[in-house]
């Protein structure tokens, strides 16, 4: 039983999870529900940090099931200190995990369908990016291109969609490297087998090269996502509560978000020039030469059917951008449309071929629902309420800065969409009750939006895009662990969080 429990993960990890589960039962009776809930948050963060030892769905999921058993939240109904809350008619109020899933249904649909839709676009993405990787010799220019494109696309599309594209490109590019590395070919005609030239230090440098590019890209999604009402799910919520449209949201955030974007680009340049925090690795010249020869051979041997497939994918890509930019439907449904159009016109009609497209995202979708259990526990146990009450009691001139910092810190350990939802609802209620005026409400809304979007890059907990990357098939290929992500995100956290606060103070 112990050998099968959590599979091949180390014995010390298995014992740690068992100790967590035993301690939580003791804690609920001795320390009380509030302290136990905070302990469970730390335990869940631990399971995320050990994602390369054991996928967090199992270890984190066991803790989430225990959250129900201990009465810290409910699968379907709203609870208050362990008791189900009733409405005027005596019926249970909908809440708990079910309500969190309902609020985040668009994100779940996105993961299920959009990521699968992008799977069928991999040949086109590989065609475009393999040219960029081999033709753009400067790693600095390539890094800036990744950050800027990710930021621009995230401002109009969605950070998770852009991250899915980044992951697909990196996995595909690594696949090309691995395919050459596993063959007996000599694409560069050097007289030495390519697998020998691509082993050892060259392989490690290639992994480091991909790792730094992908991290630049996901930080770019945060830089762009904060700018517009459609960039992140919480932006849409804040915009709706404040009555702001696309243009007004952008102009109100711009005094903070645009300077921070420029600071982020400068940080990219500094990191690539200095090589600090795991950045700066270049594509090994031997790898560039071999991959370039390989892609040229692939282009020369591409069949008419494959060329037709690229045309279908390109047209589908244009339709995707139009659909997302005009918000013709929820992102997930647009992704489903993308799957249908591509598979219908490329002749992919058997169920087995379709199933492969869903393999990447469904484990993470399950993990996200487990994460919502922890979020529901935070809500039902009112863990953030004392912080909100303390912030609202501050001097009005200090409130925007305090709200920014409180939202930033909490978004590092919890989901930034949840943190923003709790805070914007509280400040809108404070305005309704006459505690703050409209002008102060607008300042706090800007502070909440920037606070939940910028400092949350510190850990994979805060942003779904970062968590998606950590638990993707790419992470083990390029040795991207939780702590490595935290280390590589650290300089960006300082710059985005620090300058975000500075420009917020200057704006008000």
Coordinates of C-alpha atoms in Angstrom, one line a residue:
X1 CA 0.0 0.0 0.0
X2 CA 2.8 2.4 0.9
X3 CA 4.7 1.6 -2.3
X4 CA 1.6 2.4 -4.4
X5 CA 0.7 5.5 -2.4
X6 CA 1.7 8.5 -4.6
X7 CA 3.6 6.1 -6.9
X8 CA 7.3 6.8 -7.5
X9 CA 7.5 10.0 -5.4
X10 CA 10.3 9.8 -2.6
X11 CA 9.4 8.1 0.7
X12 CA 10.1 11.3 2.6
X13 CA 7.5 13.1 0.5
X14 CA 4.9 10.4 1.1
X15 CA 5.5 10.6 4.9
X16 CA 5.3 14.4 4.8
X17 CA 1.8 14.2 3.1
X18 CA 0.7 11.5 5.7
X19 CA 1.9 13.7 8.5
X20 CA 0.0 16.7 7.1
X21 CA -3.2 14.7 7.0
X22 CA -2.8 13.5 10.6
X23 CA -1.7 16.9 11.9
X24 CA -4.7 18.7 10.4
X25 CA -7.1 16.5 12.4
X26 CA -5.3 17.3 15.6
X27 CA -5.0 21.0 14.7
X28 CA -8.7 21.5 14.0
X29 CA -9.5 20.5 17.6
X30 CA -6.6 22.2 19.4
X31 CA -5.7 25.3 17.3
X32 CA -9.1 26.0 15.8
X33 CA -10.4 26.3 12.2
X34 CA -8.7 29.7 11.4
X35 CA -5.2 28.6 12.2
X36 CA -5.8 25.2 10.7
X37 CA -6.9 26.9 7.5
X38 CA -3.7 29.0 7.3
X39 CA -1.7 25.8 7.9
X40 CA -3.5 24.0 5.1
X41 CA -2.7 26.9 2.7
X42 CA 1.0 26.4 3.5
X43 CA 0.7 22.7 3.0
X44 CA -1.0 23.2 -0.4
X45 CA 1.8 25.6 -1.4
X46 CA 4.3 22.9 -0.5
X47 CA 2.5 20.4 -2.8
X48 CA 2.9 23.0 -5.6
X49 CA 6.5 23.5 -4.8
X50 CA 7.1 19.8 -5.1
X51 CA 5.3 19.5 -8.5
X52 CA 8.3 17.7 -10.1
X53 CA 8.3 15.1 -7.3
X54 CA 4.6 14.4 -7.5
X55 CA 1.8 16.1 -9.6
X56 CA -0.1 18.3 -7.1
X57 CA -3.5 16.9 -8.1
X58 CA -3.0 13.8 -6.0
X59 CA -1.2 15.2 -2.9
X60 CA -3.0 18.6 -3.0
X61 CA -6.3 16.8 -3.8
X62 CA -6.0 14.6 -0.6
X63 CA -5.7 17.8 1.4
X64 CA -8.6 19.3 -0.4
X65 CA -10.8 16.3 0.4
X66 CA -9.8 16.7 4.1
X67 CA -10.9 20.3 3.9
X68 CA -14.4 19.1 3.3
X69 CA -14.2 16.4 6.0
X70 CA -13.0 19.0 8.6
X71 CA -15.9 21.3 7.6
X72 CA -13.7 24.2 6.5
X73 CA -15.8 24.7 3.4
X74 CA -18.7 23.0 1.6
X75 CA -18.9 21.4 -1.9
X76 CA -22.1 23.3 -2.8
X77 CA -23.4 25.6 -0.1
X78 CA -22.3 28.8 1.6
X79 CA -21.0 28.2 5.2
X80 CA -20.2 30.5 8.1
X81 CA -17.9 28.9 10.7
X82 CA -18.8 25.4 9.6
X83 CA -22.6 26.0 9.4
X84 CA -24.6 26.1 6.2
X85 CA -26.1 29.6 5.6
X86 CA -29.9 29.6 4.8
X87 CA -31.9 32.2 2.9
X88 CA -35.2 33.8 3.9
X89 CA -37.1 30.7 2.8
X90 CA -34.9 28.4 4.8
X91 CA -33.1 27.0 1.8
X92 CA -29.3 26.6 1.7
X93 CA -27.5 29.4 -0.1
X94 CA -25.3 28.4 -3.1
X95 CA -21.7 28.8 -2.3
X96 CA -18.5 26.9 -1.4
X97 CA -16.5 25.2 -4.2
X98 CA -19.5 25.1 -6.6
X99 CA -19.7 28.9 -6.6
X100 CA -16.0 29.3 -7.2
X101 CA -16.3 26.9 -10.2
X102 CA -19.3 28.9 -11.4
X103 CA -17.3 32.2 -11.2
X104 CA -14.4 30.7 -13.0
X105 CA -16.3 28.6 -15.6
X106 CA -14.8 30.7 -18.4
X107 CA -11.3 29.8 -17.2
X108 CA -12.2 26.1 -17.1
X109 CA -13.7 26.2 -20.6
X110 CA -10.6 27.9 -21.8
X111 CA -8.4 25.2 -20.4
X112 CA -10.5 22.4 -21.8
X113 CA -11.1 23.7 -25.3
X114 CA -8.6 26.5 -26.2
X115 CA -5.5 24.6 -25.2
X116 CA -6.8 21.6 -27.3
X117 CA -7.5 24.0 -30.2
X118 CA -3.9 25.3 -30.1
X119 CA -2.6 21.7 -30.1
X120 CA -3.8 21.4 -33.7
X121 CA -2.0 24.6 -34.6
X122 CA 1.4 23.2 -33.5
X123 CA 2.8 22.6 -37.0
X124 CA 2.1 26.3 -37.9
X125 CA 3.6 27.6 -34.6
X126 CA 6.6 25.4 -35.1
X127 CA 7.1 26.6 -38.7
X128 CA 7.0 30.3 -37.6
X129 CA 9.0 30.0 -34.4
X130 CA 11.7 27.7 -35.7
X131 CA 12.4 30.4 -38.3
X132 CA 12.6 33.0 -35.6
X133 CA 14.8 30.9 -33.3
X134 CA 17.4 30.2 -36.1
X135 CA 17.3 33.5 -38.0
X136 CA 17.4 35.9 -35.0
X137 CA 20.9 35.5 -33.8
X138 CA 20.7 37.9 -30.9
X139 CA 19.3 36.3 -27.7
X140 CA 18.5 39.8 -26.4
X141 CA 16.3 40.7 -29.4
X142 CA 14.6 37.3 -29.2
X143 CA 13.9 37.8 -25.4
X144 CA 12.5 41.3 -26.0
X145 CA 10.4 39.9 -28.8
X146 CA 8.9 37.2 -26.5
X147 CA 8.1 39.7 -23.7
X148 CA 6.6 42.3 -26.1
X149 CA 4.6 39.8 -28.1
X150 CA 3.3 38.0 -25.0
X151 CA 2.4 41.4 -23.4
X152 CA 0.7 42.7 -26.6
X153 CA -1.3 39.4 -27.1
X154 CA -2.3 39.2 -23.5
X155 CA -3.7 42.7 -23.5
X156 CA -6.2 41.7 -26.2
X157 CA -6.6 37.9 -25.8
X158 CA -6.0 36.0 -22.5
X159 CA -2.8 35.2 -20.5
X160 CA -3.6 31.5 -20.3
X161 CA -4.1 31.3 -24.1
X162 CA -0.8 33.0 -24.7
X163 CA 0.9 30.8 -22.2
X164 CA -0.5 27.7 -24.0
X165 CA 1.0 29.0 -27.2
X166 CA 4.4 29.5 -25.5
X167 CA 4.3 26.0 -24.0
X168 CA 3.3 24.5 -27.4
X169 CA 6.2 26.3 -29.1
X170 CA 8.8 25.3 -26.5
X171 CA 7.6 21.7 -26.3
X172 CA 7.7 21.5 -30.1
X173 CA 11.2 23.1 -30.4
X174 CA 12.5 20.7 -27.7
X175 CA 10.9 17.8 -29.6
X176 CA 12.9 18.8 -32.7
X177 CA 16.1 18.8 -30.6
X178 CA 15.2 15.4 -29.1
X179 CA 14.3 13.9 -32.5
X180 CA 17.7 14.9 -33.9
X181 CA 19.4 13.9 -30.6
X182 CA 17.8 10.4 -30.9
X183 CA 18.7 9.8 -34.5
X184 CA 21.9 8.8 -36.3
X185 CA 21.9 11.8 -38.6
X186 CA 24.6 14.3 -39.4
X187 CA 22.5 17.3 -40.6
X188 CA 25.4 19.9 -40.5
X189 CA 27.8 17.6 -42.4
X190 CA 30.5 17.9 -39.7
X191 CA 31.5 14.3 -39.8
X192 CA 30.4 13.9 -36.2
X193 CA 27.0 12.3 -35.4
X194 CA 24.5 15.1 -34.3
X195 CA 23.5 13.1 -31.1
X196 CA 27.1 13.4 -29.9
X197 CA 27.3 17.2 -30.6
X198 CA 24.0 17.8 -28.9
X199 CA 24.7 15.9 -25.6
X200 CA 26.1 17.0 -22.3
X201 CA 26.7 20.7 -21.8
X202 CA 25.1 21.6 -25.1
X203 CA 21.8 20.0 -24.0
X204 CA 21.9 21.8 -20.6
X205 CA 22.6 25.1 -22.4
X206 CA 19.7 24.5 -24.7
X207 CA 17.4 23.8 -21.8
X208 CA 18.6 27.0 -20.1
X209 CA 18.0 28.9 -23.3
X210 CA 14.4 27.6 -23.6
X211 CA 13.7 28.1 -19.9
X212 CA 14.7 31.8 -19.9
X213 CA 12.7 32.5 -23.1
X214 CA 9.5 30.9 -21.6
X215 CA 9.9 32.8 -18.3
X216 CA 10.3 36.1 -20.2
X217 CA 7.2 35.2 -22.1
X218 CA 5.0 34.4 -19.1
X219 CA 6.1 37.6 -17.3
X220 CA 5.1 39.4 -20.5
X221 CA 1.6 38.0 -20.1
X222 CA 1.4 39.7 -16.7
X223 CA 2.7 43.0 -18.1
X224 CA 0.2 43.0 -20.9
X225 CA -2.7 41.4 -19.0
X226 CA -2.9 44.2 -16.4
X227 CA -3.4 46.9 -19.0
X228 CA -6.9 46.1 -20.4
X229 CA -10.3 45.0 -19.2
X230 CA -10.0 41.7 -21.1
X231 CA -6.4 40.9 -20.1
X232 CA -7.2 39.0 -16.9
X233 CA -10.5 37.6 -15.5
X234 CA -10.4 40.0 -12.5
X235 CA -10.0 43.0 -14.7
X236 CA -13.3 42.3 -16.3
X237 CA -14.9 41.9 -12.9
X238 CA -13.4 45.2 -11.6
X239 CA -14.4 47.0 -14.9
X240 CA -18.0 45.8 -14.6
X241 CA -18.3 46.8 -10.9
X242 CA -16.9 50.2 -11.7
X243 CA -18.9 50.7 -15.0
X244 CA -15.7 51.2 -17.1
X245 CA -15.6 50.2 -20.8
X246 CA -12.4 49.0 -22.6
X247 CA -11.1 52.6 -23.3
X248 CA -11.8 54.0 -19.9
X249 CA -10.3 51.0 -18.1
X250 CA -7.1 51.3 -20.2
X251 CA -6.7 55.1 -19.7
X252 CA -7.3 54.8 -15.9
X253 CA -4.6 52.1 -15.6
X254 CA -2.2 53.6 -18.1
X255 CA -0.4 56.0 -15.7
X256 CA 0.8 52.9 -13.8
X257 CA 0.8 50.0 -16.3
X258 CA 2.6 51.7 -19.3
X259 CA 5.6 52.9 -17.3
X260 CA 5.7 49.4 -15.6
X261 CA 5.7 47.7 -19.0
X262 CA 8.7 49.8 -20.0
X263 CA 10.5 49.0 -16.8
X264 CA 9.8 45.3 -17.4
X265 CA 11.4 45.6 -20.9
X266 CA 14.5 47.3 -19.4
X267 CA 14.7 44.5 -16.8
X268 CA 14.7 41.9 -19.6
X269 CA 17.6 43.7 -21.2
X270 CA 19.6 43.8 -17.9
X271 CA 18.9 40.2 -17.1
X272 CA 20.1 39.0 -20.6
X273 CA 23.2 41.2 -20.5
X274 CA 24.2 40.3 -16.9
X275 CA 23.1 36.6 -17.0
X276 CA 21.7 37.0 -13.4
X277 CA 18.9 34.8 -11.9
X278 CA 19.3 32.0 -14.6
X279 CA 18.9 34.2 -17.6
X280 CA 21.3 35.0 -20.5
X281 CA 21.9 31.4 -21.9
X282 CA 22.2 31.5 -25.7
X283 CA 21.2 28.9 -28.3
X284 CA 24.3 26.8 -28.7
X285 CA 25.8 27.5 -32.1
X286 CA 26.1 23.8 -33.0
X287 CA 22.4 23.3 -32.1
X288 CA 21.4 26.3 -34.2
X289 CA 23.3 25.0 -37.2
X290 CA 21.9 21.4 -36.9
X291 CA 18.3 22.6 -36.3
X292 CA 18.6 25.1 -39.2
X293 CA 19.7 22.2 -41.5
X294 CA 16.9 20.0 -40.1
X295 CA 14.2 22.6 -40.6
X296 CA 15.4 23.3 -44.2
X297 CA 15.2 19.6 -44.9
X298 CA 11.8 19.4 -43.4
X299 CA 10.6 22.3 -45.5
X300 CA 12.0 20.7 -48.7
X301 CA 10.3 17.3 -47.9
X302 CA 6.9 18.8 -46.7
X303 CA 4.0 17.1 -48.5
X304 CA 1.2 18.8 -50.3
X305 CA -1.2 17.7 -47.5
X306 CA 1.1 19.2 -44.8
X307 CA 1.3 22.5 -46.7
X308 CA -2.5 22.5 -47.0
X309 CA -2.7 21.9 -43.2
X310 CA -0.5 25.0 -42.6
X311 CA -2.9 27.1 -44.7
X312 CA -5.9 25.8 -42.7
X313 CA -4.1 26.5 -39.4
X314 CA -3.1 30.1 -40.6
X315 CA -6.7 30.9 -41.6
X316 CA -7.9 29.4 -38.3
X317 CA -5.3 31.6 -36.4
X318 CA -6.7 34.7 -38.1
X319 CA -10.3 33.7 -37.2
X320 CA -9.1 33.1 -33.6
X321 CA -7.6 36.5 -33.2
X322 CA -10.7 38.2 -34.7
X323 CA -13.0 36.2 -32.5
X324 CA -11.0 37.0 -29.3
X325 CA -10.4 40.6 -30.1
X326 CA -14.1 41.3 -30.8
X327 CA -15.2 39.0 -27.9
X328 CA -17.7 37.2 -30.1
X329 CA -18.1 34.4 -27.5
X330 CA -16.4 33.1 -24.3
X331 CA -12.8 32.2 -24.9
X332 CA -13.4 28.5 -24.3
X333 CA -16.2 28.3 -26.9
X334 CA -14.0 30.1 -29.4
X335 CA -11.5 27.4 -28.7
X336 CA -14.1 24.7 -29.4
X337 CA -14.9 26.4 -32.7
X338 CA -11.1 26.4 -33.5
X339 CA -11.0 22.6 -32.9
X340 CA -14.0 22.0 -35.1
X341 CA -12.8 24.1 -38.0
X342 CA -9.3 22.8 -38.0
X343 CA -10.2 19.1 -37.6
X344 CA -13.0 19.3 -40.2
X345 CA -10.9 20.8 -42.9
X346 CA -7.7 18.8 -42.1
X347 CA -9.6 15.5 -42.1
X348 CA -8.9 14.6 -38.5
X349 CA -12.1 12.7 -37.7
X350 CA -11.3 9.7 -35.5
X351 CA -11.8 9.9 -31.7
X352 CA -8.3 8.7 -30.8
X353 CA -6.6 11.5 -32.7
X354 CA -8.9 14.1 -31.1
X355 CA -8.3 12.7 -27.6
X356 CA -4.5 13.5 -27.7
X357 CA -5.3 17.2 -27.9
X358 CA -7.0 17.2 -24.5
X359 CA -4.2 15.3 -22.7
X360 CA -2.2 18.4 -21.9
X361 CA -4.8 20.6 -20.2
X362 CA -7.2 18.2 -18.4
X363 CA -4.8 17.3 -15.5
X364 CA -4.3 21.0 -14.9
X365 CA -8.1 21.6 -15.1
X366 CA -8.5 19.0 -12.3
X367 CA -5.8 20.7 -10.3
X368 CA -7.4 24.1 -10.7
X369 CA -10.7 22.8 -9.3
X370 CA -8.8 21.4 -6.3
X371 CA -7.3 24.9 -6.0
X372 CA -10.8 26.3 -5.9
X373 CA -11.4 24.2 -2.8
X374 CA -8.6 26.0 -1.0
X375 CA -10.0 29.4 -2.3
X376 CA -13.5 28.5 -1.0
X377 CA -12.0 27.6 2.4
X378 CA -10.3 31.1 2.5
X379 CA -13.6 32.7 1.7
X380 CA -15.7 30.7 4.2
X381 CA -13.2 31.0 7.0
X382 CA -12.9 34.8 6.4
X383 CA -9.1 34.6 6.4
X384 CA -8.7 37.9 4.5
X385 CA -11.4 39.9 6.4
X386 CA -9.1 41.3 9.2
X387 CA -6.7 42.6 6.5
X388 CA -9.6 44.3 4.6
X389 CA -11.0 45.9 7.8
X390 CA -7.5 47.1 8.8
X391 CA -6.9 48.6 5.3
X392 CA -10.2 50.5 5.2
X393 CA -9.5 51.9 8.7
X394 CA -6.3 53.6 7.3
X395 CA -6.0 57.3 6.3
X396 CA -7.7 57.8 2.9
X397 CA -4.4 59.1 1.4
X398 CA -2.6 55.9 2.4
X399 CA -5.4 53.5 1.4
X400 CA -4.4 53.0 -2.3
X401 CA -0.8 52.0 -1.3
X402 CA -2.0 49.8 1.6
X403 CA -4.6 48.0 -0.7
X404 CA -1.9 47.6 -3.4
X405 CA 0.5 45.9 -0.9
X406 CA -2.2 43.8 0.7
X407 CA -3.5 42.6 -2.6
X408 CA 0.0 41.9 -3.9
X409 CA 1.1 39.9 -0.9
X410 CA -2.1 37.9 -0.7
X411 CA -2.0 37.2 -4.5
X412 CA 1.4 35.6 -4.0
X413 CA -0.1 32.9 -1.8
X414 CA -3.6 32.7 -3.2
X415 CA -5.4 33.1 -6.6
X416 CA -5.2 36.7 -7.8
X417 CA -8.7 36.5 -9.3
X418 CA -10.1 35.4 -5.9
X419 CA -8.2 38.2 -4.0
X420 CA -9.5 40.8 -6.5
X421 CA -13.0 39.5 -6.2
X422 CA -13.0 39.7 -2.4
X423 CA -11.5 43.2 -2.3
X424 CA -13.5 44.9 -5.0
X425 CA -16.8 43.6 -3.5
X426 CA -15.7 44.9 -0.1
X427 CA -14.8 48.4 -1.3
X428 CA -17.9 48.7 -3.5
X429 CA -19.9 47.8 -0.4
X430 CA -18.0 50.4 1.6
X431 CA -18.9 53.0 -1.0
X432 CA -22.6 51.9 -0.9
X433 CA -22.5 52.3 2.9
X434 CA -21.1 55.8 2.6
X435 CA -17.7 55.0 4.1
X436 CA -15.8 56.1 1.0
X437 CA -16.7 58.4 -1.9
X438 CA -16.7 57.7 -5.6
X439 CA -13.2 59.2 -6.1
X440 CA -11.7 57.1 -3.4
X441 CA -13.5 54.0 -4.8
X442 CA -11.9 54.6 -8.2
X443 CA -8.4 54.9 -6.6
X444 CA -8.9 51.7 -4.7
X445 CA -10.2 49.8 -7.8
X446 CA -7.0 50.8 -9.6
X447 CA -4.9 49.7 -6.6
X448 CA -6.7 46.4 -6.5
X449 CA -6.2 45.7 -10.2
X450 CA -2.5 46.6 -10.3
X451 CA -1.9 44.9 -6.9
X452 CA -3.3 41.6 -7.9
X453 CA -1.7 41.6 -11.4
X454 CA 1.9 42.8 -10.9
X455 CA 3.4 41.4 -7.6
X456 CA 1.6 38.1 -8.1
X457 CA 4.3 37.0 -10.6
X458 CA 6.4 36.2 -7.5
X459 CA 5.1 32.6 -7.3
X460 CA 3.1 30.1 -9.4
X461 CA 0.2 30.4 -6.9
X462 CA -0.8 33.8 -7.9
X463 CA -1.4 33.5 -11.6
X464 CA -3.1 30.6 -13.4
X465 CA -0.7 31.1 -16.3
X466 CA 2.3 30.5 -14.1
X467 CA 0.7 27.5 -12.4
X468 CA -0.2 26.1 -15.9
X469 CA 3.5 26.4 -17.0
X470 CA 4.8 24.8 -13.8
X471 CA 2.5 21.7 -14.1
X472 CA 2.8 21.4 -17.9
X473 CA 4.7 18.7 -19.8
X474 CA 7.3 21.4 -20.6
X475 CA 8.5 22.0 -17.0
X476 CA 10.3 18.6 -16.5
X477 CA 11.8 18.8 -20.0
X478 CA 13.6 22.1 -19.3
X479 CA 14.1 21.5 -15.5
X480 CA 11.7 24.2 -14.4
X481 CA 10.9 23.6 -10.8
X482 CA 8.8 25.7 -8.4
X483 CA 11.8 27.2 -6.7
X484 CA 13.5 27.9 -10.0
X485 CA 10.4 29.7 -11.2
X486 CA 10.4 31.8 -8.0
X487 CA 14.1 32.6 -8.4
X488 CA 13.7 33.6 -12.1
X489 CA 10.6 35.6 -11.3
X490 CA 12.3 37.4 -8.4
X491 CA 13.9 40.3 -10.3
X492 CA 10.6 40.9 -12.2
X493 CA 8.7 40.8 -8.9
X494 CA 10.9 43.5 -7.5
X495 CA 10.6 45.7 -10.6
X496 CA 6.9 45.1 -11.3
X497 CA 5.9 45.3 -7.7
X498 CA 8.1 48.1 -6.7
X499 CA 7.6 50.4 -9.7
X500 CA 3.9 49.6 -9.7
X501 CA 3.7 50.9 -6.1
X502 CA 5.8 54.0 -7.0
X503 CA 3.7 54.9 -10.0
X504 CA 0.5 54.3 -8.1
X505 CA 1.7 56.8 -5.4
X506 CA 2.7 59.3 -8.1
X507 CA -0.6 58.9 -9.9
X508 CA -2.6 59.9 -6.7

